[in-house]
Amino acid sequence: MMLDTLGVGLLGTRTAVFNKALKYSQLFTSRERSSVWGQSDIILPPHYAAFVNGIAVHSMDFDDTWHPATHPSGAVLPALLALVETLPSQPSGLDLLLAFNVGIEVQGRLMRFSKEAYNIPERYQFWKYFQLWMKEGETNHGPLCPFRFHPPSVVGVMGSAAASAKLLRLSPEQCIHALAIAASSAGAPLANAATQTKPLHIGNAARRGLEAARLAQIGLKGNPAILDLDRGLGVYYKDYSPSAMADSAVRAYKWILEDQDVAFKRIPTHLGMHWVVDAALAAREKLQNAVGKFDLSQIRHVTLRVPPSKYVNCPLPATEHQARHSFQFNACTALLDNKVTVASFGDAQIGRSAMKELLGKVSLETPEDNLPSFDKMYCEVEIATHQGPSYTARCDTFYGHWRKPLTLKHLVEKFSVNASSVLCTEGVERVIDVIGNIERVADCSILGSYLRMTRNQERLDRMRIL
Amino acid sequence: MQLGRTRCLSECRILLLPPEFQRSSRDLLKQPAPEDTVTASFGKFISEIKPQHLSPVVLHRSKRMVLDSIGVGLIGSTTDVFELALQHCQNMYAPGDTSSVYGHRGIRLSPILAAFVNGVATHSMDFDDTWHPATHPSGAVLPAVLALSDMMPANNKPSGLDFLLAFNVGIEIQGRLLRFSNEAHNIPKRFHPPSVVGTMGSAAACACLLSLDPIQSSHALAIAASLAGAPMANAATQSKPLHIGNASRLGLEAALLASRGLEASPLVLDAVAGVAGFSAFYEDYVPQPLQSPGNDSHMFLLEEQDIGFKRFPAHLGMHWVADAAASVHKVLVGVGPGTVSPAQVEDILLRVPKSKYINRPFPESEHEARHSFQFNACTALLDGEVTVQSFTPAAMSRPDLHALLSRVRLEHPNDNPANFNRMYGEVQLTLVGGDTVKGRCNTFYGHWRNPLSNDSLRKKFRSNAEVALPSEKVERLIEVVEDLDQLRDCRNLLSQLQ
């Protein structure tokens, strides 16, 4: 998870949203300084380093996804790495790894406090609310929005606070207050997903969790029952029933990550797109095998059978952010190019006439048995041709999902491709080496310096040698 | 573009569903044109409102708010939580030289951090203004506008009128947003209102001062929405003041990010079925567009609905029971030995609205005490009033007070709603021997129905400000704020704050 996060973060430092956040963050200076990934000569106050690096991680929607749904690593790793560079105590790689896992574990635990958390944001559950209406008569549940807050903005900041508190070695009481303070920084509405601001949800989670831990460290107090109360963390959920953690003093502690792995993305899009892409590629292959040659003009109509989720149902995306959250766009890219990559989301790709033409032939269906859950959903793509026959393919589990994890080789490959766009070869290799052997690293602050070994520097070094 | 089977299915659903659902699914099928959205109307308003749209009533009331807010901020700059916030900023960041910190000469911070600490100061003692529907409007806006004014180049400082306009925009936006839901009209249960609307108000005020165009202004609001919202559980703790501090700073941040071109949802204020925007913070949500002023005047909400100023530093609800208890005290003192003794008292019954977070029988910290019907009633019974001093450790630990506290019961009559416009406070004392003395307060002095006189307001300001500033500066501040709309350059205001 750490390797993948660093890779997508490095790639993300070349995005427009990252640049805007970086320019803004350079208003601030401090004595403590932390590295900005992929920038050889810019350093920022730790909170703002956490902010911009977190934004980089989520800037292309390329970061890891868990079940129940959130993007766990981007909220935690940037905060920890920023903190590591400021601590006089020089934490070891194992300290970092432990704090990281605390941040992930806390997020997983909190998400299990609510059934609402198990589903991806839905359009409506018409029938569920109809039943509720029948049962309760006049409800004061307003607009039918079962899912209101972007999950990383709720649990991510808590994870960041927990991880930072761990690395800072706060007392149990201080840790509680770190969580309480962080809760007051949680919660961003879903409407900003699929916009340029979405990456800030992760950036802010990282930064404000770190801030909460530091405020707790100097003695600020919040409500010690923050996780217990409906008017505490419960405000972010419609159903909320917390349960206490088992005593971790027991030797063998069962981490959620052992039972439930994360998914790594192969393309920089919302996770749901991975199913539709794999199905579209398979359907395309069927057509090609049957007819001998794939030709766009053969396509009369394309039907996508997907789970109901309004914010990834975008028939005609206009921006890269919308395109990353569009079943239709990703299916069409797969059909047009026989692949979907990082490069598929540029303005030229979005605006090409072939894309617009094909998008016009796409319709969505939301079958009853297709549940809006990353654990249960599927995608089916049916290509209807002018000649008559239809070619259908279905994807239940895409490659990279926790049921079908990426091999280590492919994970490292993804990292190398991403990181090489920003770092020199030596930097890429050193990061792989450090993360691979993190338990044995004595002082993990060196990671920050490797993340600054950019390609420009290498060119300069080469020139000097000559 | 073909909707094909999807439209067919949706139409079938329309026939089978109750009316309120049908409305929503029809909304799904048609997207509003960009110019017609609520969000765009807010952006347009912020960008197009002008100083001449401020009526005399609005000018007068908002200047009172500015004065009171500075005063409570100044006294608030002497609290522990302020010290902590300041220390945090100084630890985390290099000294800035831009924006002043209330009452601390020689300390300046970068604008965002100054807005933060000054906002914390303003709410640190729960002494700041309250509006209806419930929020603390000024503390979220003023620190940001002050900090931003300090940031503007020396040859382009806002005039007093520009300053007042931005301030009033910040207040107006909060008021408009609060009217989007019925939930907002009652004492809050889930999200602390300043953390929800305060952030938006600060963003609006800063967008106005920065002269952002309509689209940038609406993006400022949308970015701010992702920074809004803190749970009620942290009210009555030491973290509560940070809700205002953060509202102020994050709203400013949102405006600055928008000025650099960051974009967010263009529908954040609109009710979009299935995707929550600002509606995420409310159970019921019906947004209304804001009319652009054009050449006519604009009816600011402040003109229709005035602000409540507090006479002592506690949650607004405490003011009713304190006034009721004070009248009981007066009766007892009139007939008895001149003080109220617990030995005389058999039972104390408080009839108050039902609200968990201000029902605390035995508060343990000053923060809890400021949010305790019981504590404020008993203090007023003992002393005849509640003051800044009532929340010191010495005052809080008095045995007489504890004896009275143990005799208190609460009742929540059906006709006493948790609503600052309609609630009342009643104190019924049963004396040893059987006699009862009753006091009731429907409208405390300082409430918008019974506003503080200008004299009372200045008296409160002086008593607060003199804790942090020398009296010449205090008097000059009163003058400067009084004439704020005539001021050519708001530096005269900014230089008096520390």
CSV table of C-alpha atoms in Angstrom, one decimal, chain A residues 17 20-21 23-24 27-32 45-48 51 121-124 126-127 129-130 133 138-149 180-181 183-192 195-197 200-201 204 207-208 211 214-215 218-226 229-233 235-238 300-301 303 305 310-311 313 315-316 359-366 368 382, chain B residues 1-6 9-10 13 16-21 24-28 31 81 84-85 87-88 90-95 110-113 116 151 189-191 195 222-235 237-240 242-243 246 249-250 252-254 256-257 260-268 271-285 356-357 360:
chain,number,residue,atom,x,y,z
A,17,VAL,CA,-4.9,20.7,-8.9
A,20,LYS,CA,-2.7,25.2,-7.5
A,21,ALA,CA,-2.5,23.7,-4.0
A,23,LYS,CA,1.2,27.7,-5.0
A,24,TYR,CA,-1.3,28.4,-2.3
A,27,LEU,CA,2.3,31.3,1.4
A,28,PHE,CA,3.4,29.6,4.5
A,29,THR,CA,6.8,29.1,6.1
A,30,SER,CA,8.0,27.5,9.2
A,31,ARG,CA,11.1,26.3,11.0
A,32,GLU,CA,10.0,22.7,10.6
A,45,PRO,CA,5.6,23.3,6.8
A,46,PRO,CA,4.7,19.8,7.7
A,47,HIS,CA,0.9,20.4,7.7
A,48,TYR,CA,1.1,21.8,4.2
A,51,PHE,CA,-1.8,18.7,2.4
A,121,PRO,CA,-22.9,6.2,-2.9
A,122,GLU,CA,-26.2,5.3,-4.4
A,123,ARG,CA,-28.7,7.1,-6.6
A,124,TYR,CA,-31.8,6.3,-4.6
A,126,PHE,CA,-36.5,3.8,-4.2
A,127,TRP,CA,-38.0,0.8,-2.7
A,129,TYR,CA,-37.5,4.5,1.1
A,130,PHE,CA,-40.9,3.7,-0.1
A,133,TRP,CA,-42.4,6.0,4.1
A,138,GLU,CA,-44.5,11.5,7.1
A,139,THR,CA,-40.8,11.3,7.5
A,140,ASN,CA,-38.5,14.3,7.8
A,141,HIS,CA,-35.9,12.6,5.8
A,142,GLY,CA,-35.5,15.3,3.2
A,143,PRO,CA,-34.0,14.9,-0.2
A,144,LEU,CA,-33.3,11.2,-0.8
A,145,CYS,CA,-29.6,11.3,-0.2
A,146,PRO,CA,-28.6,8.0,1.5
A,147,PHE,CA,-25.0,8.9,1.2
A,148,ARG,CA,-23.9,12.4,2.1
A,149,PHE,CA,-20.3,12.6,3.0
A,180,ALA,CA,-12.0,14.1,19.2
A,181,ILE,CA,-10.3,17.2,17.7
A,183,ALA,CA,-13.8,14.7,14.4
A,184,SER,CA,-14.5,18.4,14.2
A,185,SER,CA,-12.5,18.5,11.0
A,186,ALA,CA,-14.3,15.6,9.3
A,187,GLY,CA,-17.0,15.5,6.7
A,188,ALA,CA,-17.0,16.9,3.2
A,189,PRO,CA,-20.1,16.5,1.0
A,190,LEU,CA,-20.1,14.1,-1.9
A,191,ALA,CA,-21.1,16.9,-4.4
A,192,ASN,CA,-17.4,17.8,-4.7
A,195,THR,CA,-14.7,18.0,-9.4
A,196,GLN,CA,-11.2,19.4,-9.0
A,197,THR,CA,-11.8,19.8,-5.3
A,200,LEU,CA,-8.5,18.1,-1.4
A,201,HIS,CA,-10.6,15.8,0.7
A,204,ASN,CA,-7.2,17.9,4.1
A,207,ARG,CA,-3.2,17.6,7.2
A,208,ARG,CA,-6.0,18.1,9.7
A,211,GLU,CA,-2.9,18.9,13.2
A,214,ARG,CA,-0.3,18.1,17.5
A,215,LEU,CA,-3.0,20.1,19.2
A,218,ILE,CA,0.1,20.4,23.6
A,219,GLY,CA,-3.0,19.8,25.7
A,220,LEU,CA,-6.1,20.7,23.7
A,221,LYS,CA,-9.1,18.6,24.8
A,222,GLY,CA,-12.2,17.6,23.0
A,223,ASN,CA,-15.1,15.3,23.9
A,224,PRO,CA,-13.6,12.0,25.3
A,225,ALA,CA,-16.8,10.2,24.2
A,226,ILE,CA,-16.5,11.4,20.6
A,229,LEU,CA,-22.0,9.6,20.8
A,230,ASP,CA,-24.6,10.0,18.0
A,231,ARG,CA,-23.8,13.7,18.1
A,232,GLY,CA,-20.1,12.8,17.9
A,233,LEU,CA,-18.8,10.9,15.0
A,235,VAL,CA,-23.4,12.9,12.9
A,236,TYR,CA,-21.8,11.7,9.7
A,237,TYR,CA,-24.0,8.6,9.5
A,238,LYS,CA,-27.7,7.8,9.4
A,300,ARG,CA,-25.3,0.0,-33.3
A,301,HIS,CA,-25.8,0.3,-29.6
A,303,THR,CA,-25.7,-1.3,-23.1
A,305,ARG,CA,-25.4,-3.1,-16.9
A,310,LYS,CA,-25.5,8.6,-9.6
A,311,TYR,CA,-22.1,10.2,-9.2
A,313,ASN,CA,-23.3,7.9,-14.2
A,315,PRO,CA,-23.2,10.2,-20.1
A,316,LEU,CA,-21.2,13.1,-21.5
A,359,LEU,CA,-21.1,7.9,-26.2
A,360,GLY,CA,-24.3,8.8,-28.1
A,361,LYS,CA,-24.9,5.0,-28.6
A,362,VAL,CA,-24.5,4.1,-24.9
A,363,SER,CA,-27.3,3.4,-22.4
A,364,LEU,CA,-27.2,2.3,-18.8
A,365,GLU,CA,-29.2,-0.3,-17.0
A,366,THR,CA,-29.2,-0.9,-13.3
A,368,GLU,CA,-32.0,-5.3,-9.4
A,382,GLU,CA,-23.4,-5.7,-24.5
B,1,MET,CA,-28.1,11.4,-26.6
B,2,GLN,CA,-30.2,8.4,-25.9
B,3,LEU,CA,-31.6,7.6,-22.5
B,4,GLY,CA,-33.3,4.6,-24.0
B,5,ARG,CA,-34.3,2.0,-21.5
B,6,THR,CA,-33.3,4.1,-18.5
B,9,LEU,CA,-37.8,2.5,-16.3
B,10,SER,CA,-37.7,5.9,-14.5
B,13,ARG,CA,-41.2,4.3,-11.2
B,16,LEU,CA,-45.8,4.0,-8.7
B,17,LEU,CA,-44.3,6.3,-6.2
B,18,PRO,CA,-45.8,8.8,-3.7
B,19,PRO,CA,-45.7,12.4,-4.9
B,20,GLU,CA,-42.6,13.6,-3.0
B,21,PHE,CA,-40.6,10.9,-4.7
B,24,SER,CA,-37.3,14.2,-7.2
B,25,SER,CA,-37.1,11.7,-10.1
B,26,ARG,CA,-38.4,14.3,-12.5
B,27,ASP,CA,-35.6,16.5,-11.3
B,28,LEU,CA,-33.1,13.8,-12.2
B,31,GLN,CA,-30.6,19.4,-15.4
B,81,VAL,CA,-7.6,27.8,24.8
B,84,LEU,CA,-2.9,26.9,23.1
B,85,ALA,CA,-4.1,27.9,19.7
B,87,GLN,CA,1.3,28.3,20.6
B,88,HIS,CA,0.2,25.8,18.0
B,90,GLN,CA,3.8,29.6,16.5
B,91,ASN,CA,5.2,26.1,16.8
B,92,MET,CA,4.0,25.0,13.5
B,93,TYR,CA,4.8,28.0,11.4
B,94,ALA,CA,7.4,30.7,11.2
B,95,PRO,CA,6.4,34.1,12.5
B,110,SER,CA,0.1,34.8,8.4
B,111,PRO,CA,-3.5,35.8,7.5
B,112,ILE,CA,-5.0,32.3,7.7
B,113,LEU,CA,-3.5,31.7,11.1
B,116,PHE,CA,-7.8,31.1,13.2
B,151,MET,CA,-2.9,41.2,3.7
B,189,LYS,CA,-28.4,18.5,17.6
B,190,ARG,CA,-26.0,17.2,15.1
B,191,PHE,CA,-23.6,19.7,13.5
B,195,SER,CA,-19.0,25.1,11.7
B,222,ALA,CA,-18.2,25.0,-2.9
B,223,ILE,CA,-14.6,24.6,-1.7
B,224,ALA,CA,-15.7,25.9,1.7
B,225,ALA,CA,-18.5,23.3,1.8
B,226,SER,CA,-15.8,20.6,1.8
B,227,LEU,CA,-14.3,22.2,4.9
B,228,ALA,CA,-17.5,22.7,6.8
B,229,GLY,CA,-19.1,20.7,9.6
B,230,ALA,CA,-18.2,19.7,13.1
B,231,PRO,CA,-20.2,17.5,15.5
B,232,MET,CA,-22.1,18.9,18.4
B,233,ALA,CA,-20.3,16.5,20.8
B,234,ASN,CA,-17.3,18.9,20.9
B,235,ALA,CA,-19.5,21.8,22.1
B,237,THR,CA,-15.5,21.2,25.5
B,238,GLN,CA,-12.3,23.1,25.0
B,239,SER,CA,-12.4,22.4,21.3
B,240,LYS,CA,-15.6,24.3,20.7
B,242,LEU,CA,-11.9,26.0,17.3
B,243,HIS,CA,-15.1,25.6,15.4
B,246,ASN,CA,-11.6,27.0,11.8
B,249,ARG,CA,-9.6,30.4,8.6
B,250,LEU,CA,-11.0,27.8,6.2
B,252,LEU,CA,-10.6,32.5,3.9
B,253,GLU,CA,-8.6,29.6,2.6
B,254,ALA,CA,-11.5,28.6,0.3
B,256,LEU,CA,-7.9,32.2,-1.7
B,257,LEU,CA,-7.9,28.8,-3.4
B,260,ARG,CA,-6.1,30.8,-7.8
B,261,GLY,CA,-8.5,29.0,-10.0
B,262,LEU,CA,-9.4,25.9,-8.0
B,263,GLU,CA,-12.8,24.7,-9.1
B,264,ALA,CA,-15.4,22.6,-7.2
B,265,SER,CA,-19.0,21.6,-7.6
B,266,PRO,CA,-21.2,24.2,-9.4
B,267,LEU,CA,-24.2,22.7,-7.8
B,268,VAL,CA,-23.0,22.6,-4.2
B,271,ALA,CA,-30.6,20.0,-4.0
B,272,VAL,CA,-29.3,17.4,-6.4
B,273,ALA,CA,-31.1,14.1,-5.9
B,274,GLY,CA,-28.7,11.3,-4.9
B,275,VAL,CA,-25.5,13.5,-4.5
B,276,ALA,CA,-25.3,15.5,-1.4
B,277,GLY,CA,-23.8,18.9,-1.5
B,278,PHE,CA,-24.3,21.4,1.3
B,279,SER,CA,-27.5,19.5,1.9
B,280,ALA,CA,-25.3,16.8,3.6
B,281,PHE,CA,-25.5,18.7,6.8
B,282,TYR,CA,-29.3,18.8,7.1
B,283,GLU,CA,-32.1,16.3,7.3
B,284,ASP,CA,-34.5,18.6,5.4
B,285,TYR,CA,-33.1,21.0,2.8
B,356,LYS,CA,-29.0,17.5,26.1
B,357,TYR,CA,-25.9,19.6,25.7
B,360,ARG,CA,-25.5,19.5,33.0
